[in-house]
């Protein structure tokens, strides 16, 4: 009986102490991403490029039905928030599929590829990417304002985009 109570207390304590991260780990920031012209950058370099602006990150793949179905909502957000940087990080492991998907679905914004896919790499490990699409909002200071949303119409995305720092 004591063992069961102890385990329960530990689980409650652990669940209460979980905090949503506001900063990326150094390993996640050092993850290599590739642009459409196949040049590489670190994720940190991409975030630095947009420091001072809010960023909505959309983790997606050309083969992901839920990602494609969410694109009309993302496009609505782009119209509603034209000053926000929309950063699309594809987990396609085939570059040609990724590039064709961007053209086919007319996805505008900045595009990068995580060639290791959604199951490997420091960035996907840090965010616990087990499902796509996945949306994050980064504030003007480079802090994570919204760690996890899986639906582009989630009110938390709109709140994070509207929130002033």
XYZ file of N, CA and C in Angstrom:
495
model
N 0.830 -1.191 0.000
C 0.000 0.000 0.000
C 0.874 1.254 0.000
N 1.904 1.279 0.840
C 2.802 2.434 0.929
C 3.482 2.689 -0.419
N 3.852 1.609 -1.105
C 4.511 1.730 -2.402
C 3.587 2.397 -3.415
N 2.306 2.023 -3.426
C 1.341 2.614 -4.352
C 1.135 4.095 -4.058
N 1.047 4.447 -2.806
C 0.869 5.847 -2.413
C 2.102 6.660 -2.800
N 3.271 6.095 -2.571
C 4.515 6.785 -2.930
C 4.578 7.062 -4.428
N 4.224 6.078 -5.214
C 4.231 6.240 -6.665
C 3.231 7.317 -7.081
N 2.048 7.311 -6.479
C 1.034 8.308 -6.779
C 1.524 9.718 -6.439
N 2.142 9.876 -5.293
C 2.671 11.182 -4.883
C 3.745 11.657 -5.865
N 4.623 10.756 -6.277
C 5.677 11.113 -7.228
C 5.071 11.537 -8.558
N 4.083 10.799 -9.048
C 3.436 11.150 -10.310
C 2.744 12.506 -10.239
N 2.048 12.777 -9.154
C 1.383 14.064 -8.989
C 2.413 15.188 -8.958
N 3.488 14.990 -8.216
C 4.542 15.998 -8.121
C 5.164 16.262 -9.486
N 5.448 15.198 -10.230
C 6.062 15.348 -11.552
C 5.128 16.071 -12.500
N 3.844 15.749 -12.498
C 2.911 16.385 -13.418
C 2.707 17.848 -13.065
N 2.788 18.200 -11.817
C 2.624 19.592 -11.406
C 3.864 20.420 -11.684
N 5.020 19.781 -11.737
C 6.243 20.536 -11.918
C 6.618 20.704 -13.394
N 5.865 20.104 -14.305
C 6.159 20.241 -15.724
C 5.864 21.663 -16.171
N 6.858 22.278 -16.773
C 6.681 23.618 -17.291
C 6.875 23.592 -18.795
N 6.099 24.396 -19.478
C 6.269 24.514 -20.910
C 7.521 25.350 -21.161
N 8.421 24.854 -21.990
C 9.668 25.597 -22.215
C 9.430 26.933 -22.926
N 10.241 27.909 -22.590
C 10.185 29.202 -23.270
C 11.448 29.433 -24.095
N 12.425 28.552 -23.951
C 13.670 28.636 -24.722
C 13.976 27.284 -25.337
N 14.586 27.323 -26.506
C 15.042 26.101 -27.148
C 16.362 25.659 -26.511
N 16.621 24.378 -26.528
C 17.898 23.870 -26.036
C 18.993 24.235 -27.048
N 20.247 24.311 -26.575
C 21.351 24.577 -27.519
C 21.404 23.548 -28.649
N 21.113 22.297 -28.333
C 21.138 21.245 -29.354
C 20.068 21.486 -30.420
N 18.877 21.873 -29.979
C 17.792 22.159 -30.935
C 18.162 23.358 -31.806
N 18.747 24.369 -31.207
C 19.139 25.569 -31.960
C 20.242 25.280 -32.973
N 21.053 24.268 -32.707
C 22.139 23.911 -33.625
C 21.710 22.948 -34.731
N 20.461 22.523 -34.716
C 19.957 21.610 -35.754
C 20.096 22.265 -37.124
N 20.577 21.496 -38.084
C 20.713 21.986 -39.463
C 19.364 21.910 -40.170
N 19.036 23.000 -40.858
C 17.853 23.039 -41.707
C 18.326 23.441 -43.101
N 17.569 23.057 -44.108
C 17.964 23.307 -45.488
C 16.893 24.131 -46.189
N 17.342 25.140 -46.930
C 16.415 26.017 -47.649
C 16.079 25.409 -49.006
N 15.201 26.083 -49.725
C 14.800 25.591 -51.040
C 15.972 25.505 -52.012
N 16.969 26.379 -51.838
C 18.149 26.314 -52.713
C 19.190 25.327 -52.178
N 18.812 24.585 -51.142
C 19.607 23.515 -50.533
C 20.807 24.015 -49.729
N 20.835 25.306 -49.428
C 21.877 25.793 -48.532
C 21.453 25.471 -47.098
N 22.447 25.263 -46.234
C 22.119 24.887 -44.864
C 22.342 26.055 -43.924
N 21.565 26.062 -42.867
C 21.671 27.029 -41.779
C 21.356 26.270 -40.505
N 21.668 26.867 -39.386
C 21.191 26.288 -38.140
C 19.815 26.890 -37.856
N 19.062 26.208 -37.050
C 17.757 26.726 -36.638
C 17.941 28.068 -35.930
N 19.008 28.206 -35.158
C 19.327 29.467 -34.472
C 19.498 30.610 -35.476
N 20.193 30.360 -36.562
C 20.397 31.396 -37.583
C 19.067 31.848 -38.188
N 18.164 30.910 -38.375
C 16.847 31.256 -38.923
C 16.087 32.125 -37.918
N 16.095 31.738 -36.647
C 15.404 32.537 -35.627
C 16.045 33.925 -35.502
N 17.365 33.988 -35.539
C 18.057 35.280 -35.437
C 17.683 36.205 -36.583
N 17.495 35.636 -37.729
C 17.125 36.398 -38.925
C 15.810 37.163 -38.707
N 14.958 36.628 -37.851
C 13.630 37.207 -37.632
C 13.448 37.810 -36.245
N 14.538 37.947 -35.507
C 14.441 38.530 -34.165
C 13.813 39.918 -34.273
N 12.889 40.207 -33.376
C 12.146 41.465 -33.434
C 10.785 41.294 -34.082
N 10.552 40.120 -34.674
C 9.253 39.799 -35.287
C 8.695 38.534 -34.645
N 7.384 38.445 -34.630
C 6.755 37.187 -34.206
C 6.857 36.198 -35.344
N 6.961 34.933 -34.968
C 7.088 33.857 -35.948
C 6.062 32.773 -35.625
N 5.344 32.348 -36.633
C 4.515 31.147 -36.491
C 5.251 30.046 -37.236
N 5.579 28.975 -36.518
C 6.258 27.832 -37.130
C 5.221 26.740 -37.368
N 5.214 26.246 -38.595
C 4.328 25.160 -38.990
C 5.210 23.968 -39.353
N 5.205 22.929 -38.509
C 5.885 21.677 -38.825
C 4.909 20.856 -39.654
N 5.315 20.461 -40.837
C 4.402 19.801 -41.760
C 5.169 18.845 -42.667
N 4.423 18.136 -43.531
C 5.022 17.300 -44.574
C 4.039 17.216 -45.735
N 4.568 17.040 -46.915
C 3.727 16.983 -48.122
C 2.815 15.764 -48.125
N 3.193 14.718 -47.404
C 2.413 13.483 -47.362
C 1.366 13.478 -46.243
N 1.333 14.524 -45.446
C 0.472 14.572 -44.261
C -0.899 15.176 -44.588
N -1.913 14.352 -44.564
C -3.274 14.790 -44.885
C -3.755 15.886 -43.936
N -3.515 15.716 -42.631
C -3.946 16.731 -41.658
C -3.241 18.066 -41.895
N -1.981 18.007 -42.317
C -1.231 19.245 -42.610
C -1.872 19.981 -43.777
N -2.188 19.245 -44.820
C -2.775 19.842 -46.026
C -4.166 20.396 -45.708
N -4.946 19.664 -44.926
C -6.281 20.138 -44.548
C -6.215 21.383 -43.668
N -5.111 21.581 -42.954
C -4.952 22.760 -42.103
C -4.468 23.997 -42.844
N -3.984 23.828 -44.077
C -3.430 24.962 -44.817
C -4.406 26.116 -45.041
N -5.686 25.872 -45.344
C -6.592 27.021 -45.493
C -6.658 27.885 -44.227
N -6.601 27.268 -43.054
C -6.594 28.038 -41.797
C -5.296 28.830 -41.652
N -4.183 28.220 -42.042
C -2.893 28.915 -41.984
C -2.935 30.121 -42.927
N -3.514 29.934 -44.107
C -3.614 31.035 -45.076
C -4.505 32.158 -44.544
N -5.540 31.805 -43.784
C -6.374 32.829 -43.134
C -5.547 33.612 -42.119
N -4.731 32.893 -41.346
C -3.860 33.558 -40.372
C -2.885 34.500 -41.079
N -2.381 34.078 -42.230
C -1.456 34.929 -42.979
C -2.131 36.231 -43.406
N -3.399 36.147 -43.785
C -4.135 37.357 -44.174
C -4.435 38.234 -42.964
N -4.791 37.598 -41.847
C -5.143 38.336 -40.640
C -3.918 38.963 -39.965
N -2.767 38.311 -40.100
C -1.538 38.777 -39.443
C -0.419 38.920 -40.482
N -0.515 39.904 -41.366
C 0.469 40.020 -42.453
C 1.885 40.359 -41.988
N 2.051 40.866 -40.783
C 3.395 41.227 -40.300
C 4.103 40.063 -39.610
N 3.402 38.965 -39.405
C 3.981 37.778 -38.766
C 4.814 37.018 -39.797
N 5.948 36.491 -39.373
C 6.751 35.621 -40.225
C 6.176 34.215 -40.134
N 5.877 33.622 -41.272
C 5.372 32.255 -41.326
C 6.509 31.363 -41.807
N 6.938 30.501 -40.907
C 8.084 29.639 -41.142
C 7.582 28.199 -41.232
N 7.781 27.594 -42.383
C 7.325 26.224 -42.609
C 8.528 25.293 -42.553
N 8.511 24.387 -41.574
C 9.587 23.402 -41.423
C 9.044 22.033 -41.819
N 9.482 21.559 -42.949
C 9.009 20.285 -43.470
C 9.824 19.131 -42.906
N 9.144 18.059 -42.586
C 9.818 16.842 -42.142
C 9.840 15.795 -43.255
N 9.596 16.241 -44.489
C 9.722 15.338 -45.643
C 11.164 14.852 -45.721
N 11.355 13.572 -45.954
C 12.707 13.053 -46.115
C 13.133 13.075 -47.588
N 12.196 13.344 -48.473
C 12.500 13.454 -49.913
C 12.354 14.917 -50.322
N 13.455 15.512 -50.711
C 13.466 16.941 -51.056
C 12.498 17.277 -52.190
N 12.435 16.411 -53.194
C 11.549 16.698 -54.328
C 10.086 16.706 -53.905
N 9.699 15.805 -53.029
C 8.309 15.776 -52.531
C 8.004 17.059 -51.766
N 8.950 17.496 -50.937
C 8.795 18.734 -50.166
C 8.595 19.924 -51.101
N 9.465 20.056 -52.092
C 9.395 21.193 -53.011
C 8.126 21.151 -53.856
N 7.733 19.967 -54.319
C 6.483 19.848 -55.090
C 5.278 20.198 -54.224
N 5.307 19.791 -52.943
C 4.204 20.097 -52.032
C 4.009 21.594 -51.852
N 5.094 22.330 -51.747
C 5.018 23.793 -51.596
C 4.331 24.399 -52.813
N 4.733 23.947 -54.003
C 4.137 24.470 -55.239
C 2.691 24.023 -55.394
N 2.447 22.755 -55.182
C 1.106 22.197 -55.377
C 0.074 22.877 -54.491
N 0.425 23.120 -53.237
C -0.526 23.695 -52.286
C -0.365 25.208 -52.132
N 0.520 25.787 -52.972
C 0.717 27.243 -53.002
C 0.948 27.817 -51.601
N 1.959 27.265 -50.935
C 2.274 27.655 -49.564
C 3.282 28.801 -49.607
N 2.857 29.957 -49.117
C 3.757 31.106 -49.102
C 4.308 31.298 -47.697
N 5.538 31.717 -47.643
C 6.237 31.911 -46.385
C 7.673 31.478 -46.564
N 8.382 31.315 -45.481
C 9.757 30.826 -45.538
C 9.747 29.316 -45.366
N 10.528 28.658 -46.191
C 10.512 27.197 -46.208
C 11.882 26.609 -45.906
N 11.868 25.635 -44.993
C 13.072 24.892 -44.646
C 12.699 23.433 -44.452
N 13.713 22.598 -44.594
C 13.503 21.162 -44.479
C 14.376 20.585 -43.367
N 13.758 19.687 -42.597
C 14.475 18.885 -41.604
C 14.634 17.495 -42.221
N 15.762 17.233 -42.902
C 15.893 16.022 -43.708
C 15.890 14.711 -42.931
N 16.052 14.774 -41.610
C 16.028 13.550 -40.804
C 14.595 13.095 -40.530
N 13.614 13.907 -40.930
C 12.218 13.548 -40.718
C 11.739 13.933 -39.328
N 10.618 13.361 -38.943
C 9.999 13.753 -37.671
C 10.352 12.839 -36.513
N 11.195 11.848 -36.751
C 11.519 10.898 -35.688
C 12.966 11.004 -35.206
N 13.748 11.894 -35.844
C 15.160 11.969 -35.493
C 15.644 13.414 -35.576
N 16.479 13.786 -34.643
C 17.054 15.122 -34.651
C 16.776 15.856 -33.356
N 17.670 16.770 -33.015
C 17.581 17.487 -31.738
C 16.352 18.383 -31.637
N 15.976 19.024 -32.741
C 14.818 19.917 -32.708
C 13.520 19.141 -32.518
N 13.320 18.085 -33.303
C 12.084 17.307 -33.157
C 12.042 16.577 -31.811
N 13.210 16.192 -31.293
C 13.249 15.582 -29.959
C 12.861 16.595 -28.891
N 13.389 17.816 -29.004
C 13.094 18.861 -28.024
C 11.600 19.153 -27.939
N 10.942 19.259 -29.092
C 9.511 19.599 -29.053
C 8.622 18.367 -28.916
N 9.221 17.180 -28.963
C 8.430 15.957 -28.831
C 7.487 15.795 -30.009
N 8.020 15.936 -31.196
C 7.196 15.904 -32.404
C 6.726 14.487 -32.699
N 5.547 14.166 -32.223
C 4.967 12.853 -32.461
C 3.806 12.916 -33.439
N 3.388 14.115 -33.799
C 2.237 14.306 -34.675
C 2.418 15.608 -35.427
N 2.038 15.607 -36.689
C 2.003 16.844 -37.462
C 0.608 16.992 -38.038
N 0.143 18.189 -38.281
C 0.885 19.428 -38.140
C 1.089 19.794 -36.666
N 2.077 20.611 -36.463
C 2.383 21.140 -35.136
C 2.732 22.603 -35.323
N 2.150 23.442 -34.503
C 2.351 24.880 -34.617
C 2.979 25.412 -33.343
N 3.910 26.361 -33.532
C 4.546 27.046 -32.422
C 4.555 28.536 -32.751
N 4.522 29.363 -31.710
C 4.660 30.797 -31.900
C 5.881 31.252 -31.100
N 6.733 32.003 -31.778
C 7.934 32.559 -31.168
C 7.725 34.072 -31.088
N 7.993 34.659 -29.919
C 7.762 36.102 -29.769
C 8.928 36.918 -30.334
N 8.808 38.223 -30.236
C 9.792 39.137 -30.806
C 11.177 39.020 -30.168
N 11.247 38.480 -28.978
C 12.525 38.304 -28.292
C 13.151 36.931 -28.559
N 12.461 36.114 -29.344
C 12.959 34.777 -29.644
C 12.549 33.729 -28.635
N 11.628 34.069 -27.746
C 11.125 33.126 -26.732
C 9.924 32.366 -27.296
N 9.726 31.168 -26.798
C 8.577 30.357 -27.214
C 7.336 30.901 -26.507
N 6.420 31.484 -27.274
C 5.181 32.038 -26.725
C 4.073 30.985 -26.696
N 4.097 30.073 -27.662
C 3.142 28.955 -27.703
C 3.941 27.728 -28.108
N 3.994 26.759 -27.210
C 4.820 25.576 -27.432
C 4.147 24.532 -28.309
N 2.829 24.374 -28.141
C 2.185 23.271 -28.860
C 0.749 23.577 -29.209
N 0.481 23.524 -30.508
C -0.882 23.525 -31.025
C -0.875 22.560 -32.207
N -1.945 21.806 -32.361
C -2.004 20.837 -33.451
C -3.107 21.162 -34.460
N -3.782 22.286 -34.240
C -4.852 22.717 -35.127
C -4.643 24.194 -35.431
N -4.575 24.540 -36.713
C -4.297 25.927 -37.102
C -5.392 26.887 -36.665
N -6.567 26.376 -36.340
C -7.653 27.257 -35.896
C -7.719 27.364 -34.372
N -6.718 26.843 -33.690
C -6.660 26.886 -32.234
C -6.618 28.337 -31.749
N -7.514 28.689 -30.832
C -7.563 30.049 -30.289
C -6.249 30.462 -29.628
N -5.511 29.503 -29.097
C -4.239 29.829 -28.455
C -3.233 30.412 -29.448
N -3.323 29.997 -30.717
C -2.435 30.561 -31.739
C -2.765 32.041 -31.929
N -4.038 32.334 -32.091
C -4.461 33.720 -32.297
C -4.094 34.577 -31.093
N -4.307 34.065 -29.901
C -3.952 34.815 -28.680
C -2.450 35.087 -28.632
N -1.643 34.085 -28.977
C -0.185 34.262 -28.947
C 0.265 35.253 -30.021
N -0.390 35.250 -31.177
C -0.033 36.182 -32.239
C -0.423 37.621 -31.896
N -1.525 37.774 -31.161
C -1.995 39.106 -30.794
C -1.269 39.676 -29.587
N -0.752 38.809 -28.732
C -0.177 39.248 -27.461
C 1.047 40.136 -27.656
N 1.027 41.242 -27.002
C 2.190 42.151 -27.038
C 3.173 41.722 -25.952
N 4.449 41.927 -26.212
C 5.448 41.570 -25.194
C 5.747 42.762 -24.304
